[in-house]
Short mmCIF file of C-alpha atoms and ligand atoms in Angstrom, two decimals:
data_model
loop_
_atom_site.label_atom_id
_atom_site.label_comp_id
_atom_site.label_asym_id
_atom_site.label_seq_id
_atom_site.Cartn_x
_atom_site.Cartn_y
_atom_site.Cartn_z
CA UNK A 1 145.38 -7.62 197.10
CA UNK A 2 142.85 -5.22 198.44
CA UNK A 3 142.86 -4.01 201.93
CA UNK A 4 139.66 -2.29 203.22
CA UNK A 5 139.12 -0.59 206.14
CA UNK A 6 136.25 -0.02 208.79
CA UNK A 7 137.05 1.71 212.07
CA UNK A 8 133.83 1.20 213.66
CA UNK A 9 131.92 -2.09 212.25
CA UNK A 10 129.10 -3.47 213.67
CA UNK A 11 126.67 -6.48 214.37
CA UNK A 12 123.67 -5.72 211.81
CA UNK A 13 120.64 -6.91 213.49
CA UNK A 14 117.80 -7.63 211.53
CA UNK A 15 114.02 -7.71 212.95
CA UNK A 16 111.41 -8.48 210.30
CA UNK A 17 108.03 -7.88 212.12
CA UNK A 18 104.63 -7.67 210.21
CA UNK A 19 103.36 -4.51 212.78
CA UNK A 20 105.49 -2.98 215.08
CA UNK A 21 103.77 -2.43 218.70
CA UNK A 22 105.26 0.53 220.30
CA UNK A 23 105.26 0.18 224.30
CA UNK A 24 104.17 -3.42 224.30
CA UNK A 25 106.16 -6.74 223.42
CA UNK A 26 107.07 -7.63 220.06
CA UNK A 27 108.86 -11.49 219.13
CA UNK A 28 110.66 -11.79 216.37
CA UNK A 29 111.39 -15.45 214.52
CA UNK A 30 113.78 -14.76 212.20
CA UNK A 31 116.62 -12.50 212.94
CA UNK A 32 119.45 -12.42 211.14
CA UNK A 33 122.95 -11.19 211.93
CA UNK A 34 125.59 -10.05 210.27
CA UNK A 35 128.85 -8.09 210.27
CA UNK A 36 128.16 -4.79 209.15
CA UNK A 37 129.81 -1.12 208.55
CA UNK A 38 130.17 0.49 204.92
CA UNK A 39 134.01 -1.38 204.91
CA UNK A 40 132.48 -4.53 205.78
CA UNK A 41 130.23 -4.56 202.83
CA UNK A 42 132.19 -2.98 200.60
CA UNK A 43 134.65 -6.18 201.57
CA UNK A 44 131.94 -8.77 201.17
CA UNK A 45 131.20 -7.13 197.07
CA UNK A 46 134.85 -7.41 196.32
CA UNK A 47 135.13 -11.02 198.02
CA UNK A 48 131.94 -11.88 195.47
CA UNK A 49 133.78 -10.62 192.73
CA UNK A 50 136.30 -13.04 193.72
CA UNK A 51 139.15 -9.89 193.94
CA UNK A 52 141.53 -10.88 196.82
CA UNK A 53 140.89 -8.88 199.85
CA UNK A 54 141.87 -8.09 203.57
CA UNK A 55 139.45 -6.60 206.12
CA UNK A 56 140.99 -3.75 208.85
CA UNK A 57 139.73 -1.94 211.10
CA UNK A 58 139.28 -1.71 214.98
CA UNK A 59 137.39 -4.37 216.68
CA UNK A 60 136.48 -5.57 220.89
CA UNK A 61 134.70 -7.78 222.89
CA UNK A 62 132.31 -10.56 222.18
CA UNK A 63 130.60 -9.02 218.94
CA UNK A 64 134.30 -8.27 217.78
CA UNK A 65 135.00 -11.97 218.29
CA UNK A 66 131.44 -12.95 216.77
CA UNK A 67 132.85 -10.71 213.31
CA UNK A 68 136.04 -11.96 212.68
CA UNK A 69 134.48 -15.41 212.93
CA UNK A 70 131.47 -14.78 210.85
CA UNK A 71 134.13 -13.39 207.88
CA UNK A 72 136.07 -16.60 208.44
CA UNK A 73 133.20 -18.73 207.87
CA UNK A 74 132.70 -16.96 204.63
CA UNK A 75 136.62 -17.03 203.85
CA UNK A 76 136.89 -13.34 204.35
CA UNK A 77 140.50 -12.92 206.01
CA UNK A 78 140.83 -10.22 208.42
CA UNK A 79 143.49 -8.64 210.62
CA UNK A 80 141.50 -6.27 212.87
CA UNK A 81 143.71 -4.67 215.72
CA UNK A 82 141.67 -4.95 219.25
CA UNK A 83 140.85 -2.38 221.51
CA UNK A 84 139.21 -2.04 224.81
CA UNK A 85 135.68 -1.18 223.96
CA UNK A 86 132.98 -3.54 222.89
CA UNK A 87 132.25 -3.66 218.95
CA UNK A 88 128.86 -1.80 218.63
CA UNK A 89 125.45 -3.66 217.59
CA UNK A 90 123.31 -2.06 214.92
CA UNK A 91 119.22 -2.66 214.93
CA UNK A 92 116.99 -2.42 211.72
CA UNK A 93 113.70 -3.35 212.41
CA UNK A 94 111.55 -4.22 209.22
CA UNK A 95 107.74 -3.49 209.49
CA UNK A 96 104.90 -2.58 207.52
CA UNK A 97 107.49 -1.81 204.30
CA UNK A 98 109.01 0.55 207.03
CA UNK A 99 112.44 0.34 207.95
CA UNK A 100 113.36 1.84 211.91
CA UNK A 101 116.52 1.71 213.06
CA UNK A 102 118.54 1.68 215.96
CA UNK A 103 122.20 2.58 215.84
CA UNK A 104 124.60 2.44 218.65
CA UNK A 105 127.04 4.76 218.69
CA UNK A 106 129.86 2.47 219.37
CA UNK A 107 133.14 2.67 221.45
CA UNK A 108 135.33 5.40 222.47
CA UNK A 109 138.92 4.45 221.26
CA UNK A 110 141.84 5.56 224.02
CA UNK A 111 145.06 7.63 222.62
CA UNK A 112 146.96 4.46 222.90
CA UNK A 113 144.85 2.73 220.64
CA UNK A 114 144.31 5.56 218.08
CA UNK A 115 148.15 5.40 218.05
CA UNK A 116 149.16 1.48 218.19
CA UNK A 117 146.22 1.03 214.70
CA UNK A 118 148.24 3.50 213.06
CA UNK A 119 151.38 1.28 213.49
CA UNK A 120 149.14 -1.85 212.41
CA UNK A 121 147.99 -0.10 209.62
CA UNK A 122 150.89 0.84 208.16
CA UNK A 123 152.57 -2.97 208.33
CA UNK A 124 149.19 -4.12 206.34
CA UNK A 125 149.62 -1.13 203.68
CA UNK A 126 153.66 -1.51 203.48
CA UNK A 127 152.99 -5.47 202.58
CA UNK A 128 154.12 -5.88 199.04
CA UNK A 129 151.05 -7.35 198.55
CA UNK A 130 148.54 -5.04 199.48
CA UNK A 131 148.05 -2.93 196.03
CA UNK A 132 144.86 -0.39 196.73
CA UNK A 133 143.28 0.15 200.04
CA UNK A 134 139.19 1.26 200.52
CA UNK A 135 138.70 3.38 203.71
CA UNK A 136 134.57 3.74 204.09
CA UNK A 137 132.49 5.00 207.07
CA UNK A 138 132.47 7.56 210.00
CA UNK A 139 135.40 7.70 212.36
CA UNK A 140 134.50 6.23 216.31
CA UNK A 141 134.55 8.99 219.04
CA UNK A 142 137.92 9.00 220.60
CA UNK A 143 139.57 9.71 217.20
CA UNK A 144 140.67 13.37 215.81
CA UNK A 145 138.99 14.23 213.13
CA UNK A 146 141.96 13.96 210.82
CA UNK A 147 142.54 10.44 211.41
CA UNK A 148 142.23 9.49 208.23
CA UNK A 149 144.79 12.35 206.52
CA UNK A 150 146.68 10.51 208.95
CA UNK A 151 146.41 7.06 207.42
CA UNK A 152 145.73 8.43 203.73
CA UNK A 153 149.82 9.87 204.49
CA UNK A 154 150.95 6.49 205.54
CA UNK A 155 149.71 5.07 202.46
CA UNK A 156 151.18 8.13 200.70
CA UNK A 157 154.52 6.97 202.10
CA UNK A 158 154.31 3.34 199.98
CA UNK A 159 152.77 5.16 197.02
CA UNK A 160 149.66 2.95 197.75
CA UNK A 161 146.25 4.59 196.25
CA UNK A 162 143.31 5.28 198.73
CA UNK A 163 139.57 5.27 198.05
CA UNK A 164 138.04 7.36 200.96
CA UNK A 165 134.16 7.33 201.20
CA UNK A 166 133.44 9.33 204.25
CA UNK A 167 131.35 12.63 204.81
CA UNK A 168 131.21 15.68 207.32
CA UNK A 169 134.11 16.91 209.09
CA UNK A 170 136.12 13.57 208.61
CA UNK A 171 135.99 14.13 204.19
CA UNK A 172 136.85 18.07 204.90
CA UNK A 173 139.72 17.65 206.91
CA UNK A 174 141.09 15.23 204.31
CA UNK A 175 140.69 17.62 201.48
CA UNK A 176 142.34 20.22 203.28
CA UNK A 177 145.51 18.09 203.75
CA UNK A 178 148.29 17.70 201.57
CA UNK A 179 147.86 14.26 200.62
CA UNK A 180 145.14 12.94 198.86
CA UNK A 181 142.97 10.04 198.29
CA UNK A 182 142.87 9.12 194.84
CA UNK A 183 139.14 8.69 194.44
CA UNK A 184 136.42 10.09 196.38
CA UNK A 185 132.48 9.23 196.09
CA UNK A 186 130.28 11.40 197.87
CA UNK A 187 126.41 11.38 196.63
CA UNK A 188 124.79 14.93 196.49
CA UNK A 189 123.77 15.09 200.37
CA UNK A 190 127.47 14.69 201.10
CA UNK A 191 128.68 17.59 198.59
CA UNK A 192 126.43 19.43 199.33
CA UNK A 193 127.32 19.41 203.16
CA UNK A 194 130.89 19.80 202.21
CA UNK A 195 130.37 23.05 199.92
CA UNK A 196 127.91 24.67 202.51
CA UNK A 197 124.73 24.74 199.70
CA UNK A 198 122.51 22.76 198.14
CA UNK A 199 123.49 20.71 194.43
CA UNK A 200 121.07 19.35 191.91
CA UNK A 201 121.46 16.47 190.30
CA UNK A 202 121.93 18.75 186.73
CA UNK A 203 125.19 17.66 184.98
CA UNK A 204 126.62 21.69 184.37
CA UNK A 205 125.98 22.43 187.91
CA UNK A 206 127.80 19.38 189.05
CA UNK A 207 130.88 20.32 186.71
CA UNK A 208 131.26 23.72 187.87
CA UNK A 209 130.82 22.40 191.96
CA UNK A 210 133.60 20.19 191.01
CA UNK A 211 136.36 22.45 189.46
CA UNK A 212 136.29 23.87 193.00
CA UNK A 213 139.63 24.53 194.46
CA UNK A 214 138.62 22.21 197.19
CA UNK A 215 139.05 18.94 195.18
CA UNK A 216 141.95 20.16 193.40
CA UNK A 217 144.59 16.98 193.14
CA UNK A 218 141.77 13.85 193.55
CA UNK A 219 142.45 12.14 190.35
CA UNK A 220 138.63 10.88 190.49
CA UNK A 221 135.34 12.11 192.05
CA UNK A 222 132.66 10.08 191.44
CA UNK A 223 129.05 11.77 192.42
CA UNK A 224 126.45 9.19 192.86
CA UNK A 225 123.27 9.74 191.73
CA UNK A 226 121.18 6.98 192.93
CA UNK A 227 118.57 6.16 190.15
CA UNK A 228 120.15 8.78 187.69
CA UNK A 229 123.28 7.06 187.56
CA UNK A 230 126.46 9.25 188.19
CA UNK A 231 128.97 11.99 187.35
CA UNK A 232 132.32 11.70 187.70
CA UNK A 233 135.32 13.88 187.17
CA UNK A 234 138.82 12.31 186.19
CA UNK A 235 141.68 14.94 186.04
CA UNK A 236 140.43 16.93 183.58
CA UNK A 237 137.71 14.67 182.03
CA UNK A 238 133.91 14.90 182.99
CA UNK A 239 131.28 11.89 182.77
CA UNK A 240 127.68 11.46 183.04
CA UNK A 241 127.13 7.79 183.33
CA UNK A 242 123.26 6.91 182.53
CA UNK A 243 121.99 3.40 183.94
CA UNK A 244 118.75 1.47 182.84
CA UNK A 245 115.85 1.07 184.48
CA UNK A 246 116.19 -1.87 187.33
CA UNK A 247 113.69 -3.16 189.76
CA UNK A 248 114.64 -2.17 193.09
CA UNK A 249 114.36 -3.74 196.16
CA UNK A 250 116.56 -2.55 198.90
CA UNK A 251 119.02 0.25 197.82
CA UNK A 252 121.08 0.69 201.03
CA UNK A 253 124.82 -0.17 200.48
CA UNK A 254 124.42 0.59 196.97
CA UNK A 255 126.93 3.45 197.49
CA UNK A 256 129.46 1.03 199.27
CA UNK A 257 128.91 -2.15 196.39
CA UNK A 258 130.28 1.12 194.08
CA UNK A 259 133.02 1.76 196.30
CA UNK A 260 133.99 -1.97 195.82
CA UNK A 261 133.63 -1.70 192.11
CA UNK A 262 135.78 1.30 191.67
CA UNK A 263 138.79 -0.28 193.77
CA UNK A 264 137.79 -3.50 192.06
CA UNK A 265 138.44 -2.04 188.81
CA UNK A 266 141.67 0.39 189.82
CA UNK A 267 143.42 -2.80 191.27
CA UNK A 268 142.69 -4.58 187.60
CA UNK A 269 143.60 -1.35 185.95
CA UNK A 270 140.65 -1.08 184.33
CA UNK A 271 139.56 2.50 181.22
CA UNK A 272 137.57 5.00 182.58
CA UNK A 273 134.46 3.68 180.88
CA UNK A 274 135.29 -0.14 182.28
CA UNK A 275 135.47 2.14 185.39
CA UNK A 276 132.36 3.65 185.38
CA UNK A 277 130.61 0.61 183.91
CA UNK A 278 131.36 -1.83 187.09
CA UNK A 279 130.99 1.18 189.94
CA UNK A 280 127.91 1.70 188.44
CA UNK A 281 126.59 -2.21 187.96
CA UNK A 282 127.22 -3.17 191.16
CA UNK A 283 125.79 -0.40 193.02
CA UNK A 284 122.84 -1.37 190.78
CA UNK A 285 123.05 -5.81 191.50
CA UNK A 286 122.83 -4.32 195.53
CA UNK A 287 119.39 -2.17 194.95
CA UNK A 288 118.08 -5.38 193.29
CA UNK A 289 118.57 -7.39 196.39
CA UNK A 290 117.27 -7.77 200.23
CA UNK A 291 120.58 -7.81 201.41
CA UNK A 292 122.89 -4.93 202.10
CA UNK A 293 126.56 -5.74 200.33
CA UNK A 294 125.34 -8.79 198.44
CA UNK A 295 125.13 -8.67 194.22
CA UNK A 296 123.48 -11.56 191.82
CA UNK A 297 126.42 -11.43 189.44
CA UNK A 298 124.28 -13.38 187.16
CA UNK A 299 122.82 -9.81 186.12
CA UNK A 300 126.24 -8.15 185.57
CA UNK A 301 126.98 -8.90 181.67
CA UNK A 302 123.57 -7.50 181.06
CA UNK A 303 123.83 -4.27 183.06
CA UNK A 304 127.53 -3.34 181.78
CA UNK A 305 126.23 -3.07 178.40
CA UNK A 306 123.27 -1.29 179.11
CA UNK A 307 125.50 1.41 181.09
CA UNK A 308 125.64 4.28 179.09
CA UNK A 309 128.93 6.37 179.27
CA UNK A 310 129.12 10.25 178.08
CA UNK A 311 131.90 12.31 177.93
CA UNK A 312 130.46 16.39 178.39
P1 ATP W 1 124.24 4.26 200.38
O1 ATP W 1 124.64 5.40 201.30
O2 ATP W 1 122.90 3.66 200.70
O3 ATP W 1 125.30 3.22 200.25
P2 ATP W 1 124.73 6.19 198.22
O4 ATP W 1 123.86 7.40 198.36
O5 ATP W 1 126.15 6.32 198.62
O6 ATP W 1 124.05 4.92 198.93
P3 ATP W 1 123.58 5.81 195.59
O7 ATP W 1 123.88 7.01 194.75
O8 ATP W 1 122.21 5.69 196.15
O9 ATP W 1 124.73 5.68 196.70
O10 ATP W 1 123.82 4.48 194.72
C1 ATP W 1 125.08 4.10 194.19
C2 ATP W 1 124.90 3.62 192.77
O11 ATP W 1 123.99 2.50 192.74
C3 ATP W 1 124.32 4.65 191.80
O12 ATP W 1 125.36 5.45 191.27
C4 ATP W 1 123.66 3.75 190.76
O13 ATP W 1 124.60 3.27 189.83
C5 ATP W 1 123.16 2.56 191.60
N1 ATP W 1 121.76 2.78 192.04
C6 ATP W 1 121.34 3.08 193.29
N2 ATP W 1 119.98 3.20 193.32
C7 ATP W 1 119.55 2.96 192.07
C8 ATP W 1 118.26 2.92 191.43
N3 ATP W 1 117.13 3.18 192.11
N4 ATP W 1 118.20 2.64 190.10
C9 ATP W 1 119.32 2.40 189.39
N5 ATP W 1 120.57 2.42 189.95
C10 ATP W 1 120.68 2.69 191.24
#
């Protein structure tokens, strides 16, 4: 089983409007919500793929309430510990192909609670059970910033593998520390920020960046590259994985549907090519849809053959 983990989820709001009036009333028919956070979707891929998986994370008030129900509608099981604050709501508003958004910042978690997860978290990850866990998304204020070395060396302790998709401070701090995630997937932006200067998309650059001393001992790290596929570095070994063409039509979350198809494939021990082939298809299936952390598996056959795979 799979365990994934969002510390600060949300209620995704959408508002679909055909103009946006600024200082004036605006009513909106159809709004749609849903339970949202880079965890959450990366839970709702793997639950798609039909891989057997447990959502974490922290959780209050009515919208935490309206979450865990929402998953259990969908048969998503959860164990989320509860804190004090209220669960944070999240506002896209759709108009004129424009997407604005409106992003709370979302509670401020007390020592206590920052302490009493830990000891939830590490009864879910000692579970014989619970095989790989996926930790995605920004830490909630209230937390120190090495909050997740902290859980990455609880999972250490049960020689359970992490994949960590964070950014900033939060990924830094993690690399610094002794024990590692096995898989990290920043996209450029985020290496970038982490190295202090820009990186290009060019394949040589990108395997010089990542020799760096700073990712020494992450078995994989696995650069996203939006339309131009990815590179990826395993151990020693260096990929450039080239995808097809596809007709896109919302591309947020396509990082996190990867992040579901990498643990996906470590928890089925999957080849580094198999690897590569389903990170890369289902961050793919996601661009090709409306919704954020849904894939048409119909598609998927297709795709994994058309991945191509190099070795450089
Ligand atoms: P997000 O933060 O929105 O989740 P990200 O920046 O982490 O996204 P991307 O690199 O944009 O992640 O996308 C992840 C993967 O999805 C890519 O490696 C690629 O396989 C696929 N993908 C995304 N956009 C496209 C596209 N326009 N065409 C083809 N594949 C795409």
């Amino acid at each position: 089983m799979i365990l994934t983990v969002t510390m600060n989820p949300s209620v995704d709001i959408s508002y679909p409007l055909e103009k946006f009036n600024l200082d004036t009333v605006n009513r909106v028919v159809k709004v749609s919500k849903t339970p949202g956070g880079k965890g959450l979707n990366v839970t709702r891929v793997l639950k798609q793929l039909n891989d057997e998986v447990v959502a974490t994370g922290l959780i209050g008030g009515a919208l935490g309430t309206d979450i865990q129900k929402k998953l259990l509608e969908k048969g998503i099981k959860n164990n989320f510990f509860e804190i004090s604050g209220e669960t944070r709501n999240c506002i896209a508003i759709l108009h004129e192909g424009n997407q604005t958004e409106i992003l709370e910042k979302g509670p401020t978690i007390t020592k206590s609670e920052s302490d009493n997860f830990l000891e939830h978290f590490e009864k879910l990850v000692k579970s014989k059970e619970i095989k790989i866990i996926a930790i995605s998304g920004s830490l909630p204020d209230g937390l120190e910033i090495n909050y997740y070395s902290k859980m990455i060396e609880i999972c250490e302790k049960y020689k359970k593998s992490v994949v960590l998709d964070c950014s900033g401070k939060a990924l830094l701090e993690v690399l610094k520390n002794e024990y590692k995630p096995k898989v990290i997937k920043p996209n450029t932006e985020e290496l970038s920020q982490l190295i202090g200067k820009d990186v290009s998309k060019n394949p040589d650059e990108l395997k010089k960046v990542l020799k760096d001393k700073l990712f020494e001992k992450i078995e994989w790290i696995i650069v996203s590259l939006g339309a131009d596929g990815a590179f990826a570095k395993h151990n020693d070994k260096f990929y450039k994985v080239n995808v097809p063409n596809i007709k896109v039509v919302n591309p947020v979350g396509s990082g996190d549907s990867t992040v579901a198809g990498i643990t996906s494939a470590i928890h089925e021990n999957a080849s580094d090519q198999d690897l590569l082939r389903k990170a890369n298809v289902l961050g793919m299936l996601n661009a090709m849809e409306k919704l954020t952390g849904f894939v048409n598996l119909e598609n998927y056959d297709k795709l994994f053959n058309e991945v191509e795979i190099l070795e450089i």
